PDB file of N, CA and C in Angstrom:
ATOM      1  N   UNK A  64      48.656   6.136 -30.800  1.00 55.00           N
ATOM      2  CA  UNK A  64      49.098   7.290 -31.683  1.00 55.00           C
ATOM      3  C   UNK A  64      48.790   8.916 -32.000  1.00 55.00           C
ATOM      4  N   UNK A  65      47.675   8.845 -30.943  1.00 62.00           N
ATOM      5  CA  UNK A  65      46.904   9.741 -31.390  1.00 62.00           C
ATOM      6  C   UNK A  65      47.403  11.126 -31.006  1.00 62.00           C
ATOM      7  N   UNK A  66      48.318  11.023 -30.230  1.00 72.00           N
ATOM      8  CA  UNK A  66      49.645  12.577 -30.113  1.00 72.00           C
ATOM      9  C   UNK A  66      50.979  12.293 -30.794  1.00 72.00           C
ATOM     10  N   UNK A  67      50.659  11.641 -31.643  1.00 84.00           N
ATOM     11  CA  UNK A  67      52.225  11.712 -32.636  1.00 84.00           C
ATOM     12  C   UNK A  67      52.101  12.789 -32.892  1.00 84.00           C
ATOM     13  N   UNK A  68      53.440  13.109 -33.240  1.00 85.00           N
ATOM     14  CA  UNK A  68      53.219  14.363 -34.197  1.00 85.00           C
ATOM     15  C   UNK A  68      53.324  14.521 -35.864  1.00 85.00           C
ATOM     16  N   UNK A  69      52.639  15.200 -36.420  1.00 90.00           N
ATOM     17  CA  UNK A  69      52.871  14.966 -37.965  1.00 90.00           C
ATOM     18  C   UNK A  69      53.588  16.314 -38.303  1.00 90.00           C
ATOM     19  N   UNK A  70      55.132  15.764 -38.852  1.00 93.00           N
ATOM     20  CA  UNK A  70      55.835  16.813 -39.611  1.00 93.00           C
ATOM     21  C   UNK A  70      55.542  17.874 -40.135  1.00 93.00           C
ATOM     22  N   UNK A  71      54.565  17.447 -41.436  1.00 93.00           N
ATOM     23  CA  UNK A  71      53.890  17.727 -42.520  1.00 93.00           C
ATOM     24  C   UNK A  71      53.082  19.089 -42.017  1.00 93.00           C
ATOM     25  N   UNK A  72      52.696  18.513 -41.078  1.00 94.00           N
ATOM     26  CA  UNK A  72      51.256  19.870 -40.403  1.00 94.00           C
ATOM     27  C   UNK A  72      51.906  20.928 -39.318  1.00 94.00           C
ATOM     28  N   UNK A  73      52.753  19.901 -38.782  1.00 95.00           N
ATOM     29  CA  UNK A  73      53.663  21.064 -37.933  1.00 95.00           C
ATOM     30  C   UNK A  73      54.471  21.829 -38.815  1.00 95.00           C
ATOM     31  N   UNK A  74      55.242  21.572 -39.909  1.00 96.00           N
ATOM     32  CA  UNK A  74      55.411  22.251 -40.872  1.00 96.00           C
ATOM     33  C   UNK A  74      54.768  23.633 -41.517  1.00 96.00           C
ATOM     34  N   UNK A  75      53.516  23.504 -42.047  1.00 96.00           N
ATOM     35  CA  UNK A  75      52.440  24.144 -42.327  1.00 96.00           C
ATOM     36  C   UNK A  75      52.113  25.230 -41.352  1.00 96.00           C
ATOM     37  N   UNK A  76      51.962  24.604 -40.700  1.00 97.00           N
ATOM     38  CA  UNK A  76      51.356  25.764 -39.428  1.00 97.00           C
ATOM     39  C   UNK A  76      52.365  26.604 -38.795  1.00 97.00           C
ATOM     40  N   UNK A  77      53.280  25.795 -38.445  1.00 97.00           N
ATOM     41  CA  UNK A  77      54.523  26.873 -38.524  1.00 97.00           C
ATOM     42  C   UNK A  77      55.201  27.954 -39.699  1.00 97.00           C
ATOM     43  N   UNK A  78      54.712  27.798 -40.969  1.00 97.00           N
ATOM     44  CA  UNK A  78      55.087  28.279 -41.972  1.00 97.00           C
ATOM     45  C   UNK A  78      54.275  29.487 -42.396  1.00 97.00           C
ATOM     46  N   UNK A  79      53.115  29.181 -42.072  1.00 98.00           N
ATOM     47  CA  UNK A  79      51.666  30.536 -41.518  1.00 98.00           C
ATOM     48  C   UNK A  79      52.238  31.428 -40.573  1.00 98.00           C
ATOM     49  N   UNK A  80      52.583  31.144 -39.894  1.00 98.00           N
ATOM     50  CA  UNK A  80      52.635  31.922 -38.723  1.00 98.00           C
ATOM     51  C   UNK A  80      53.873  32.778 -39.515  1.00 98.00           C
ATOM     52  N   UNK A  81      55.231  32.509 -39.943  1.00 97.00           N
ATOM     53  CA  UNK A  81      56.060  32.818 -40.094  1.00 97.00           C
ATOM     54  C   UNK A  81      55.651  33.980 -41.313  1.00 97.00           C
ATOM     55  N   UNK A  82      54.937  33.570 -42.169  1.00 98.00           N
ATOM     56  CA  UNK A  82      54.133  34.699 -43.096  1.00 98.00           C
ATOM     57  C   UNK A  82      53.404  35.768 -42.292  1.00 98.00           C
ATOM     58  N   UNK A  83      52.838  35.421 -41.575  1.00 98.00           N
ATOM     59  CA  UNK A  83      52.148  36.194 -40.736  1.00 98.00           C
ATOM     60  C   UNK A  83      53.016  36.995 -40.390  1.00 98.00           C
ATOM     61  N   UNK A  84      53.999  36.966 -39.638  1.00 97.00           N
ATOM     62  CA  UNK A  84      55.061  37.774 -38.769  1.00 97.00           C
ATOM     63  C   UNK A  84      55.946  38.425 -40.073  1.00 97.00           C
ATOM     64  N   UNK A  85      56.280  37.767 -41.166  1.00 97.00           N
ATOM     65  CA  UNK A  85      56.771  38.473 -42.313  1.00 97.00           C
ATOM     66  C   UNK A  85      56.229  40.147 -42.952  1.00 97.00           C
ATOM     67  N   UNK A  86      55.026  39.297 -42.601  1.00 97.00           N
ATOM     68  CA  UNK A  86      53.948  40.400 -43.364  1.00 97.00           C
ATOM     69  C   UNK A  86      53.701  41.273 -42.339  1.00 97.00           C
ATOM     70  N   UNK A  87      53.461  41.464 -41.199  1.00 97.00           N
ATOM     71  CA  UNK A  87      53.483  42.322 -40.128  1.00 97.00           C
ATOM     72  C   UNK A  87      54.702  43.545 -40.524  1.00 97.00           C
ATOM     73  N   UNK A  88      55.738  42.750 -40.392  1.00 97.00           N
ATOM     74  CA  UNK A  88      56.894  43.543 -40.654  1.00 97.00           C
ATOM     75  C   UNK A  88      56.875  44.507 -41.635  1.00 97.00           C
ATOM     76  N   UNK A  89      56.325  43.659 -42.921  1.00 96.00           N
ATOM     77  CA  UNK A  89      56.453  44.896 -44.013  1.00 96.00           C
ATOM     78  C   UNK A  89      55.365  45.689 -44.087  1.00 96.00           C
ATOM     79  N   UNK A  90      54.338  45.643 -42.914  1.00 94.00           N
ATOM     80  CA  UNK A  90      53.260  46.908 -43.263  1.00 94.00           C
ATOM     81  C   UNK A  90      53.672  48.294 -42.887  1.00 94.00           C
ATOM     82  N   UNK A  91      53.361  48.917 -43.477  1.00 93.00           N
ATOM     83  CA  UNK A  91      52.275  49.336 -44.340  1.00 93.00           C
ATOM     84  C   UNK A  91      51.676  49.047 -45.800  1.00 93.00           C
ATOM     85  N   UNK A  92      53.063  48.404 -46.263  1.00 94.00           N
ATOM     86  CA  UNK A  92      53.201  48.712 -47.646  1.00 94.00           C
ATOM     87  C   UNK A  92      52.399  46.633 -48.476  1.00 94.00           C
ATOM     88  N   UNK A  93      53.208  45.915 -47.363  1.00 94.00           N
ATOM     89  CA  UNK A  93      52.809  44.627 -47.930  1.00 94.00           C
ATOM     90  C   UNK A  93      54.366  44.204 -48.631  1.00 94.00           C
ATOM     91  N   UNK A  94      53.752  43.019 -49.296  1.00 96.00           N
ATOM     92  CA  UNK A  94      55.204  42.273 -49.116  1.00 96.00           C
ATOM     93  C   UNK A  94      55.078  41.628 -50.832  1.00 96.00           C
ATOM     94  N   UNK A  95      56.037  41.125 -51.558  1.00 96.00           N
ATOM     95  CA  UNK A  95      56.421  40.700 -52.848  1.00 96.00           C
ATOM     96  C   UNK A  95      56.400  39.422 -52.563  1.00 96.00           C
ATOM     97  N   UNK A  96      56.061  38.253 -53.238  1.00 96.00           N
ATOM     98  CA  UNK A  96      55.909  36.553 -52.617  1.00 96.00           C
ATOM     99  C   UNK A  96      57.749  36.173 -52.833  1.00 96.00           C
ATOM    100  N   UNK A  97      58.509  37.033 -53.579  1.00 96.00           N
ATOM    101  CA  UNK A  97      59.948  37.060 -53.286  1.00 96.00           C
ATOM    102  C   UNK A  97      60.208  36.845 -52.342  1.00 96.00           C
ATOM    103  N   UNK A  98      59.828  37.979 -51.875  1.00 96.00           N
ATOM    104  CA  UNK A  98      60.324  38.734 -50.429  1.00 96.00           C
ATOM    105  C   UNK A  98      59.953  37.697 -49.172  1.00 96.00           C
ATOM    106  N   UNK A  99      58.613  37.135 -48.983  1.00 97.00           N
ATOM    107  CA  UNK A  99      58.362  36.347 -48.511  1.00 97.00           C
ATOM    108  C   UNK A  99      58.877  34.831 -48.572  1.00 97.00           C
ATOM    109  N   UNK A 100      59.084  34.445 -49.623  1.00 97.00           N
ATOM    110  CA  UNK A 100      60.134  32.973 -50.163  1.00 97.00           C
ATOM    111  C   UNK A 100      61.050  33.538 -49.294  1.00 97.00           C
ATOM    112  N   UNK A 101      61.680  34.317 -49.861  1.00 97.00           N
ATOM    113  CA  UNK A 101      63.694  34.316 -48.744  1.00 97.00           C
ATOM    114  C   UNK A 101      63.153  34.285 -47.357  1.00 97.00           C
ATOM    115  N   UNK A 102      62.415  35.232 -46.860  1.00 96.00           N
ATOM    116  CA  UNK A 102      62.398  34.954 -45.473  1.00 96.00           C
ATOM    117  C   UNK A 102      61.977  33.313 -44.779  1.00 96.00           C
ATOM    118  N   UNK A 103      60.971  33.089 -45.661  1.00 97.00           N
ATOM    119  CA  UNK A 103      60.371  31.596 -45.065  1.00 97.00           C
ATOM    120  C   UNK A 103      61.875  30.434 -45.609  1.00 97.00           C
ATOM    121  N   UNK A 104      62.354  30.647 -46.474  1.00 97.00           N
ATOM    122  CA  UNK A 104      63.577  29.937 -46.717  1.00 97.00           C
ATOM    123  C   UNK A 104      64.712  29.982 -45.830  1.00 97.00           C
ATOM    124  N   UNK A 105      64.825  31.325 -44.965  1.00 96.00           N
ATOM    125  CA  UNK A 105      65.613  31.298 -43.710  1.00 96.00           C
ATOM    126  C   UNK A 105      65.254  30.260 -42.849  1.00 96.00           C
ATOM    127  N   UNK A 106      63.895  29.932 -42.507  1.00 96.00           N
ATOM    128  CA  UNK A 106      63.506  28.906 -41.727  1.00 96.00           C
ATOM    129  C   UNK A 106      63.613  27.432 -42.545  1.00 96.00           C
ATOM    130  N   UNK A 107      63.396  27.323 -43.594  1.00 95.00           N
ATOM    131  CA  UNK A 107      62.841  26.001 -44.177  1.00 95.00           C
ATOM    132  C   UNK A 107      63.576  25.925 -45.373  1.00 95.00           C
ATOM    133  N   UNK A 108      65.158  25.566 -45.722  1.00 96.00           N
ATOM    134  CA  UNK A 108      65.660  26.307 -46.738  1.00 96.00           C
ATOM    135  C   UNK A 108      65.102  25.277 -48.074  1.00 96.00           C
ATOM    136  N   UNK A 109      63.979  24.427 -47.616  1.00 96.00           N
ATOM    137  CA  UNK A 109      63.497  23.767 -49.175  1.00 96.00           C
ATOM    138  C   UNK A 109      61.833  23.886 -49.591  1.00 96.00           C
ATOM    139  N   UNK A 110      61.693  25.175 -49.118  1.00 96.00           N
ATOM    140  CA  UNK A 110      59.933  25.687 -49.106  1.00 96.00           C
ATOM    141  C   UNK A 110      60.044  26.079 -50.593  1.00 96.00           C
ATOM    142  N   UNK A 111      59.480  25.919 -51.239  1.00 96.00           N
ATOM    143  CA  UNK A 111      59.393  25.690 -52.546  1.00 96.00           C
ATOM    144  C   UNK A 111      57.850  27.078 -52.658  1.00 96.00           C
ATOM    145  N   UNK A 112      57.953  27.751 -53.894  1.00 95.00           N
ATOM    146  CA  UNK A 112      57.137  28.798 -54.322  1.00 95.00           C
ATOM    147  C   UNK A 112      55.598  28.147 -54.507  1.00 95.00           C
ATOM    148  N   UNK A 113      55.473  26.885 -54.955  1.00 96.00           N
ATOM    149  CA  UNK A 113      54.360  26.710 -54.655  1.00 96.00           C
ATOM    150  C   UNK A 113      53.432  26.314 -53.506  1.00 96.00           C
ATOM    151  N   UNK A 114      54.354  25.739 -52.720  1.00 97.00           N
ATOM    152  CA  UNK A 114      54.227  25.803 -51.239  1.00 97.00           C
ATOM    153  C   UNK A 114      54.075  27.166 -50.531  1.00 97.00           C
ATOM    154  N   UNK A 115      54.458  28.183 -51.157  1.00 97.00           N
ATOM    155  CA  UNK A 115      54.284  29.515 -49.949  1.00 97.00           C
ATOM    156  C   UNK A 115      52.617  30.000 -50.856  1.00 97.00           C
ATOM    157  N   UNK A 116      52.396  29.251 -52.010  1.00 97.00           N
ATOM    158  CA  UNK A 116      51.324  30.013 -52.542  1.00 97.00           C
ATOM    159  C   UNK A 116      50.486  29.209 -51.667  1.00 97.00           C
ATOM    160  N   UNK A 117      50.636  28.147 -51.537  1.00 97.00           N
ATOM    161  CA  UNK A 117      49.795  27.340 -51.097  1.00 97.00           C
ATOM    162  C   UNK A 117      49.189  28.212 -49.458  1.00 97.00           C
ATOM    163  N   UNK A 118      50.481  28.277 -48.444  1.00 97.00           N
ATOM    164  CA  UNK A 118      49.998  28.726 -47.418  1.00 97.00           C
ATOM    165  C   UNK A 118      49.059  30.275 -47.582  1.00 97.00           C
ATOM    166  N   UNK A 119      49.947  31.230 -48.611  1.00 97.00           N
ATOM    167  CA  UNK A 119      49.443  32.173 -48.582  1.00 97.00           C
ATOM    168  C   UNK A 119      47.657  32.385 -49.096  1.00 97.00           C
ATOM    169  N   UNK A 120      47.284  31.251 -50.083  1.00 97.00           N
ATOM    170  CA  UNK A 120      46.166  30.879 -50.211  1.00 97.00           C
ATOM    171  C   UNK A 120      45.458  30.775 -48.920  1.00 97.00           C
ATOM    172  N   UNK A 121      45.452  29.516 -48.042  1.00 97.00           N
ATOM    173  CA  UNK A 121      44.753  29.402 -46.908  1.00 97.00           C
ATOM    174  C   UNK A 121      44.686  30.356 -46.140  1.00 97.00           C
ATOM    175  N   UNK A 122      45.740  31.352 -45.909  1.00 97.00           N
ATOM    176  CA  UNK A 122      45.452  32.265 -45.062  1.00 97.00           C
ATOM    177  C   UNK A 122      44.705  33.356 -45.537  1.00 97.00           C
ATOM    178  N   UNK A 123      44.914  33.790 -46.986  1.00 97.00           N
ATOM    179  CA  UNK A 123      43.600  34.550 -47.194  1.00 97.00           C
ATOM    180  C   UNK A 123      42.048  34.148 -47.605  1.00 97.00           C
ATOM    181  N   UNK A 124      42.155  33.209 -47.496  1.00 97.00           N
ATOM    182  CA  UNK A 124      40.886  32.371 -47.568  1.00 97.00           C
ATOM    183  C   UNK A 124      40.434  32.107 -45.879  1.00 97.00           C
ATOM    184  N   UNK A 125      41.154  32.021 -45.136  1.00 96.00           N
ATOM    185  CA  UNK A 125      40.717  32.619 -43.787  1.00 96.00           C
ATOM    186  C   UNK A 125      40.572  34.473 -43.489  1.00 96.00           C
ATOM    187  N   UNK A 126      40.456  34.747 -44.127  1.00 97.00           N
ATOM    188  CA  UNK A 126      40.832  36.426 -44.278  1.00 97.00           C
ATOM    189  C   UNK A 126      41.977  37.005 -43.216  1.00 97.00           C
ATOM    190  N   UNK A 127      42.921  36.760 -43.379  1.00 97.00           N
ATOM    191  CA  UNK A 127      43.732  37.018 -42.575  1.00 97.00           C
ATOM    192  C   UNK A 127      45.178  38.157 -42.943  1.00 97.00           C
ATOM    193  N   UNK A 128      44.753  37.795 -44.941  1.00 97.00           N
ATOM    194  CA  UNK A 128      45.641  38.522 -45.722  1.00 97.00           C
ATOM    195  C   UNK A 128      45.075  38.366 -46.953  1.00 97.00           C
ATOM    196  N   UNK A 129      45.288  39.827 -47.776  1.00 97.00           N
ATOM    197  CA  UNK A 129      44.428  39.741 -49.022  1.00 97.00           C
ATOM    198  C   UNK A 129      45.916  39.770 -50.081  1.00 97.00           C
ATOM    199  N   UNK A 130      45.797  38.616 -51.380  1.00 97.00           N
ATOM    200  CA  UNK A 130      46.539  39.055 -52.072  1.00 97.00           C
ATOM    201  C   UNK A 130      46.436  39.486 -53.391  1.00 97.00           C
ATOM    202  N   UNK A 131      47.274  40.085 -53.827  1.00 96.00           N
ATOM    203  CA  UNK A 131      47.016  40.642 -54.989  1.00 96.00           C
ATOM    204  C   UNK A 131      47.687  40.190 -56.153  1.00 96.00           C
ATOM    205  N   UNK A 132      47.224  39.216 -57.308  1.00 94.00           N
ATOM    206  CA  UNK A 132      47.570  38.119 -57.917  1.00 94.00           C
ATOM    207  C   UNK A 132      47.977  39.305 -59.422  1.00 94.00           C
ATOM    208  N   UNK A 133      49.469  39.414 -59.716  1.00 90.00           N
ATOM    209  CA  UNK A 133      49.501  40.262 -60.838  1.00 90.00           C
ATOM    210  C   UNK A 133      49.225  39.416 -62.297  1.00 90.00           C
ATOM    211  N   UNK A 134      48.638  40.073 -63.407  1.00 91.00           N
ATOM    212  CA  UNK A 134      48.280  38.817 -64.677  1.00 91.00           C
ATOM    213  C   UNK A 134      49.640  38.323 -65.081  1.00 91.00           C
ATOM    214  N   UNK A 135      50.640  39.082 -64.783  1.00 92.00           N
ATOM    215  CA  UNK A 135      51.927  38.417 -65.395  1.00 92.00           C
ATOM    216  C   UNK A 135      52.546  37.712 -64.804  1.00 92.00           C
ATOM    217  N   UNK A 136      52.396  37.364 -63.524  1.00 90.00           N
ATOM    218  CA  UNK A 136      52.352  36.010 -62.846  1.00 90.00           C
ATOM    219  C   UNK A 136      52.639  35.932 -60.955  1.00 90.00           C
ATOM    220  N   UNK A 137      53.769  37.060 -60.460  1.00 93.00           N
ATOM    221  CA  UNK A 137      53.907  37.599 -59.202  1.00 93.00           C
ATOM    222  C   UNK A 137      52.747  38.140 -58.513  1.00 93.00           C
ATOM    223  N   UNK A 138      52.951  37.776 -57.198  1.00 95.00           N
ATOM    224  CA  UNK A 138      51.625  37.771 -56.135  1.00 95.00           C
ATOM    225  C   UNK A 138      52.797  38.887 -55.018  1.00 95.00           C
ATOM    226  N   UNK A 139      51.397  39.883 -54.560  1.00 96.00           N
ATOM    227  CA  UNK A 139      51.685  40.610 -53.133  1.00 96.00           C
ATOM    228  C   UNK A 139      51.074  40.280 -52.318  1.00 96.00           C
ATOM    229  N   UNK A 140      51.189  40.119 -51.296  1.00 97.00           N
ATOM    230  CA  UNK A 140      50.412  40.071 -49.835  1.00 97.00           C
ATOM    231  C   UNK A 140      50.655  41.255 -48.808  1.00 97.00           C
ATOM    232  N   UNK A 141      49.111  41.404 -48.481  1.00 97.00           N
ATOM    233  CA  UNK A 141      49.275  42.334 -47.123  1.00 97.00           C
ATOM    234  C   UNK A 141      48.345  41.516 -46.201  1.00 97.00           C
ATOM    235  N   UNK A 142      48.562  42.069 -44.706  1.00 97.00           N
ATOM    236  CA  UNK A 142      47.755  41.853 -43.894  1.00 97.00           C
ATOM    237  C   UNK A 142      46.435  42.192 -43.459  1.00 97.00           C
ATOM    238  N   UNK A 143      45.537  42.088 -43.394  1.00 97.00           N
ATOM    239  CA  UNK A 143      44.177  42.862 -43.625  1.00 97.00           C
ATOM    240  C   UNK A 143      44.413  42.709 -41.999  1.00 97.00           C
ATOM    241  N   UNK A 144      42.840  43.657 -40.832  1.00 97.00           N
ATOM    242  CA  UNK A 144      42.953  44.360 -40.099  1.00 97.00           C
ATOM    243  C   UNK A 144      42.920  42.620 -38.731  1.00 97.00           C
ATOM    244  N   UNK A 145      42.343  41.420 -38.995  1.00 97.00           N
ATOM    245  CA  UNK A 145      42.251  40.339 -38.671  1.00 97.00           C
ATOM    246  C   UNK A 145      43.819  39.834 -38.493  1.00 97.00           C
ATOM    247  N   UNK A 146      44.378  39.934 -39.713  1.00 97.00           N
ATOM    248  CA  UNK A 146      45.827  39.235 -39.747  1.00 97.00           C
ATOM    249  C   UNK A 146      46.997  39.977 -38.592  1.00 97.00           C
ATOM    250  N   UNK A 147      46.397  41.449 -38.461  1.00 97.00           N
ATOM    251  CA  UNK A 147      47.088  42.012 -37.741  1.00 97.00           C
ATOM    252  C   UNK A 147      46.703  41.532 -36.175  1.00 97.00           C
ATOM    253  N   UNK A 148      45.503  41.586 -36.085  1.00 97.00           N
ATOM    254  CA  UNK A 148      45.029  41.426 -34.668  1.00 97.00           C
ATOM    255  C   UNK A 148      45.760  39.792 -34.135  1.00 97.00           C
ATOM    256  N   UNK A 149      45.911  39.197 -35.379  1.00 97.00           N
ATOM    257  CA  UNK A 149      46.348  37.309 -34.451  1.00 97.00           C
ATOM    258  C   UNK A 149      47.705  38.013 -34.326  1.00 97.00           C
ATOM    259  N   UNK A 150      48.708  38.515 -34.834  1.00 97.00           N
ATOM    260  CA  UNK A 150      49.569  38.392 -34.721  1.00 97.00           C
ATOM    261  C   UNK A 150      50.542  39.735 -33.506  1.00 97.00           C
ATOM    262  N   UNK A 151      49.430  40.375 -33.377  1.00 96.00           N
ATOM    263  CA  UNK A 151      49.293  41.005 -32.260  1.00 96.00           C
ATOM    264  C   UNK A 151      48.806  40.498 -30.446  1.00 96.00           C
ATOM    265  N   UNK A 152      48.124  39.260 -31.255  1.00 96.00           N
ATOM    266  CA  UNK A 152      47.692  38.961 -30.098  1.00 96.00           C
ATOM    267  C   UNK A 152      46.103  39.650 -29.405  1.00 96.00           C
ATOM    268  N   UNK A 153      45.713  40.058 -30.075  1.00 95.00           N
ATOM    269  CA  UNK A 153      44.379  40.677 -29.978  1.00 95.00           C
ATOM    270  C   UNK A 153      43.217  39.741 -29.608  1.00 95.00           C
ATOM    271  N   UNK A 154      43.681  39.053 -30.709  1.00 95.00           N
ATOM    272  CA  UNK A 154      42.407  38.076 -30.909  1.00 95.00           C
ATOM    273  C   UNK A 154      42.498  36.473 -31.171  1.00 95.00           C
ATOM    274  N   UNK A 155      41.768  35.455 -30.520  1.00 93.00           N
ATOM    275  CA  UNK A 155      42.355  34.150 -30.171  1.00 93.00           C
ATOM    276  C   UNK A 155      42.319  33.546 -31.738  1.00 93.00           C
ATOM    277  N   UNK A 156      43.993  32.704 -31.906  1.00 92.00           N
ATOM    278  CA  UNK A 156      43.988  32.223 -33.239  1.00 92.00           C
ATOM    279  C   UNK A 156      43.336  30.737 -33.158  1.00 92.00           C
ATOM    280  N   UNK A 157      42.686  30.653 -34.025  1.00 90.00           N
ATOM    281  CA  UNK A 157      41.825  29.147 -34.419  1.00 90.00           C
ATOM    282  C   UNK A 157      42.930  28.151 -35.021  1.00 90.00           C
ATOM    283  N   UNK A 158      42.991  27.072 -34.729  1.00 93.00           N
ATOM    284  CA  UNK A 158      43.705  25.595 -35.190  1.00 93.00           C
ATOM    285  C   UNK A 158      44.544  26.487 -36.515  1.00 93.00           C
ATOM    286  N   UNK A 159      45.351  25.495 -36.840  1.00 94.00           N
ATOM    287  CA  UNK A 159      45.967  25.766 -38.582  1.00 94.00           C
ATOM    288  C   UNK A 159      46.701  26.418 -38.457  1.00 94.00           C
ATOM    289  N   UNK A 160      47.595  27.829 -37.528  1.00 96.00           N
ATOM    290  CA  UNK A 160      48.313  28.839 -37.377  1.00 96.00           C
ATOM    291  C   UNK A 160      48.990  28.423 -36.673  1.00 96.00           C
ATOM    292  N   UNK A 161      50.182  27.776 -36.273  1.00 96.00           N
ATOM    293  CA  UNK A 161      51.570  27.734 -34.948  1.00 96.00           C
ATOM    294  C   UNK A 161      51.940  28.779 -34.051  1.00 96.00           C
ATOM    295  N   UNK A 162      50.471  29.449 -33.644  1.00 95.00           N
ATOM    296  CA  UNK A 162      50.903  30.711 -33.039  1.00 95.00           C
ATOM    297  C   UNK A 162      51.556  30.526 -31.593  1.00 95.00           C
ATOM    298  N   UNK A 163      52.756  31.049 -31.270  1.00 93.00           N
ATOM    299  CA  UNK A 163      53.097  30.528 -29.806  1.00 93.00           C
ATOM    300  C   UNK A 163      52.435  30.536 -28.783  1.00 93.00           C
ATOM    301  N   UNK A 164      52.612  30.807 -27.875  1.00 91.00           N
ATOM    302  CA  UNK A 164      51.455  30.815 -26.796  1.00 91.00           C
ATOM    303  C   UNK A 164      52.163  32.130 -26.123  1.00 91.00           C
ATOM    304  N   UNK A 165      51.168  32.843 -25.838  1.00 87.00           N
ATOM    305  CA  UNK A 165      51.755  34.632 -25.823  1.00 87.00           C
ATOM    306  C   UNK A 165      52.466  34.628 -24.170  1.00 87.00           C
ATOM    307  N   UNK A 166      53.711  34.644 -23.962  1.00 83.00           N
ATOM    308  CA  UNK A 166      54.236  34.752 -22.368  1.00 83.00           C
ATOM    309  C   UNK A 166      55.091  36.128 -21.972  1.00 83.00           C
ATOM    310  N   UNK A 167      53.961  37.074 -22.964  1.00 76.00           N
ATOM    311  CA  UNK A 167      54.310  38.531 -21.925  1.00 76.00           C
ATOM    312  C   UNK A 167      53.316  38.902 -21.749  1.00 76.00           C
TER     313      UNK A 167
END
Protein backbone atom coordinates (compact mmCIF):
# COMPACT_ATOMS: atom_id res chain seq x y z
CA UNK A 1 0.00 0.00 0.00
CA UNK A 2 2.98 2.34 -0.50
CA UNK A 3 1.51 3.85 -3.65
CA UNK A 4 -1.98 4.42 -2.25
CA UNK A 5 -3.36 7.88 -2.94
CA UNK A 6 -4.07 9.95 0.15
CA UNK A 7 -7.07 12.10 -0.84
CA UNK A 8 -6.58 14.58 2.01
CA UNK A 9 -2.96 15.14 1.05
CA UNK A 10 -3.85 15.49 -2.62
CA UNK A 11 -6.53 18.04 -1.72
CA UNK A 12 -4.16 20.12 0.45
CA UNK A 13 -1.41 20.14 -2.14
CA UNK A 14 -3.79 20.94 -4.99
CA UNK A 15 -5.36 23.72 -2.95
CA UNK A 16 -1.91 25.23 -2.32
CA UNK A 17 -1.22 25.33 -6.02
CA UNK A 18 -4.60 26.95 -6.69
CA UNK A 19 -3.88 29.57 -4.00
CA UNK A 20 -0.57 30.42 -5.64
CA UNK A 21 -2.25 30.74 -9.04
CA UNK A 22 -4.97 32.95 -7.56
CA UNK A 23 -2.41 35.23 -5.99
CA UNK A 24 -0.39 35.32 -9.19
CA UNK A 25 -3.47 36.61 -11.00
CA UNK A 26 -4.00 39.18 -8.25
CA UNK A 27 -0.52 40.65 -8.60
CA UNK A 28 0.67 43.29 -7.87
CA UNK A 29 -2.08 44.12 -5.41
CA UNK A 30 -2.51 40.80 -3.61
CA UNK A 31 -5.87 39.43 -2.57
CA UNK A 32 -8.27 39.43 0.36
CA UNK A 33 -8.95 36.02 1.84
CA UNK A 34 -12.61 36.17 0.77
CA UNK A 35 -11.54 36.42 -2.86
CA UNK A 36 -9.12 33.54 -2.45
CA UNK A 37 -11.74 31.47 -0.64
CA UNK A 38 -14.37 32.01 -3.33
CA UNK A 39 -11.85 31.05 -6.00
CA UNK A 40 -10.84 27.87 -4.19
CA UNK A 41 -14.51 27.03 -3.58
CA UNK A 42 -14.85 26.89 -7.35
CA UNK A 43 -12.63 23.81 -7.16
CA UNK A 44 -13.52 22.46 -3.71
CA UNK A 45 -17.02 23.72 -2.81
CA UNK A 46 -16.74 22.49 0.78
CA UNK A 47 -13.49 24.29 1.67
CA UNK A 48 -13.74 26.36 4.84
CA UNK A 49 -12.11 29.63 5.82
CA UNK A 50 -10.12 27.78 8.49
CA UNK A 51 -8.82 25.27 5.95
CA UNK A 52 -7.82 28.12 3.64
CA UNK A 53 -6.00 29.92 6.45
CA UNK A 54 -4.10 26.75 7.30
CA UNK A 55 -2.85 26.49 3.72
CA UNK A 56 -2.06 30.22 3.54
CA UNK A 57 -0.04 29.86 6.73
CA UNK A 58 1.79 26.84 5.30
CA UNK A 59 2.70 28.78 2.16
CA UNK A 60 3.80 31.77 4.24
CA UNK A 61 6.05 29.47 6.30
CA UNK A 62 7.68 28.42 3.04
CA UNK A 63 8.21 32.11 2.18
CA UNK A 64 6.04 31.84 -0.92
CA UNK A 65 3.61 34.52 0.18
CA UNK A 66 3.18 37.24 2.75
CA UNK A 67 0.10 37.47 4.91
CA UNK A 68 -1.18 40.71 6.35
CA UNK A 69 -3.36 39.94 9.35
CA UNK A 70 -5.74 42.80 10.02
CA UNK A 71 -6.40 43.21 13.75
CA UNK A 72 -10.13 43.19 13.03
CA UNK A 73 -9.85 39.69 11.55
CA UNK A 74 -9.50 39.45 7.78
CA UNK A 75 -6.28 38.42 6.07
CA UNK A 76 -4.80 39.57 2.80
CA UNK A 77 -2.02 37.77 0.98
CA UNK A 78 0.49 38.58 -1.71
CA UNK A 79 3.09 36.46 -3.48
CA UNK A 80 6.76 36.88 -2.67
CA UNK A 81 9.48 36.74 -5.29
CA UNK A 82 9.90 33.02 -4.60
CA UNK A 83 6.14 32.45 -4.94
CA UNK A 84 6.18 34.13 -8.34
CA UNK A 85 9.15 32.00 -9.38
CA UNK A 86 7.27 28.84 -8.37
CA UNK A 87 4.21 29.85 -10.39
CA UNK A 88 6.31 30.80 -13.39
CA UNK A 89 8.31 27.53 -13.25
CA UNK A 90 11.55 29.45 -12.78
CA UNK A 91 12.62 27.40 -9.75
CA UNK A 92 12.06 23.83 -8.62
CA UNK A 93 8.99 23.15 -6.52
CA UNK A 94 9.58 21.16 -3.36
CA UNK A 95 7.05 18.53 -2.21
CA UNK A 96 3.89 19.83 -0.59
CA UNK A 97 2.52 21.72 -3.57
CA UNK A 98 0.80 19.95 -6.45
CA UNK A 99 2.38 21.98 -9.22
CA UNK A 100 1.79 20.16 -12.50
CA UNK A 101 4.78 19.21 -14.60
CA UNK A 102 5.75 21.82 -17.12
CA UNK A 103 4.50 20.74 -20.53
CA UNK A 104 5.38 23.80 -22.56
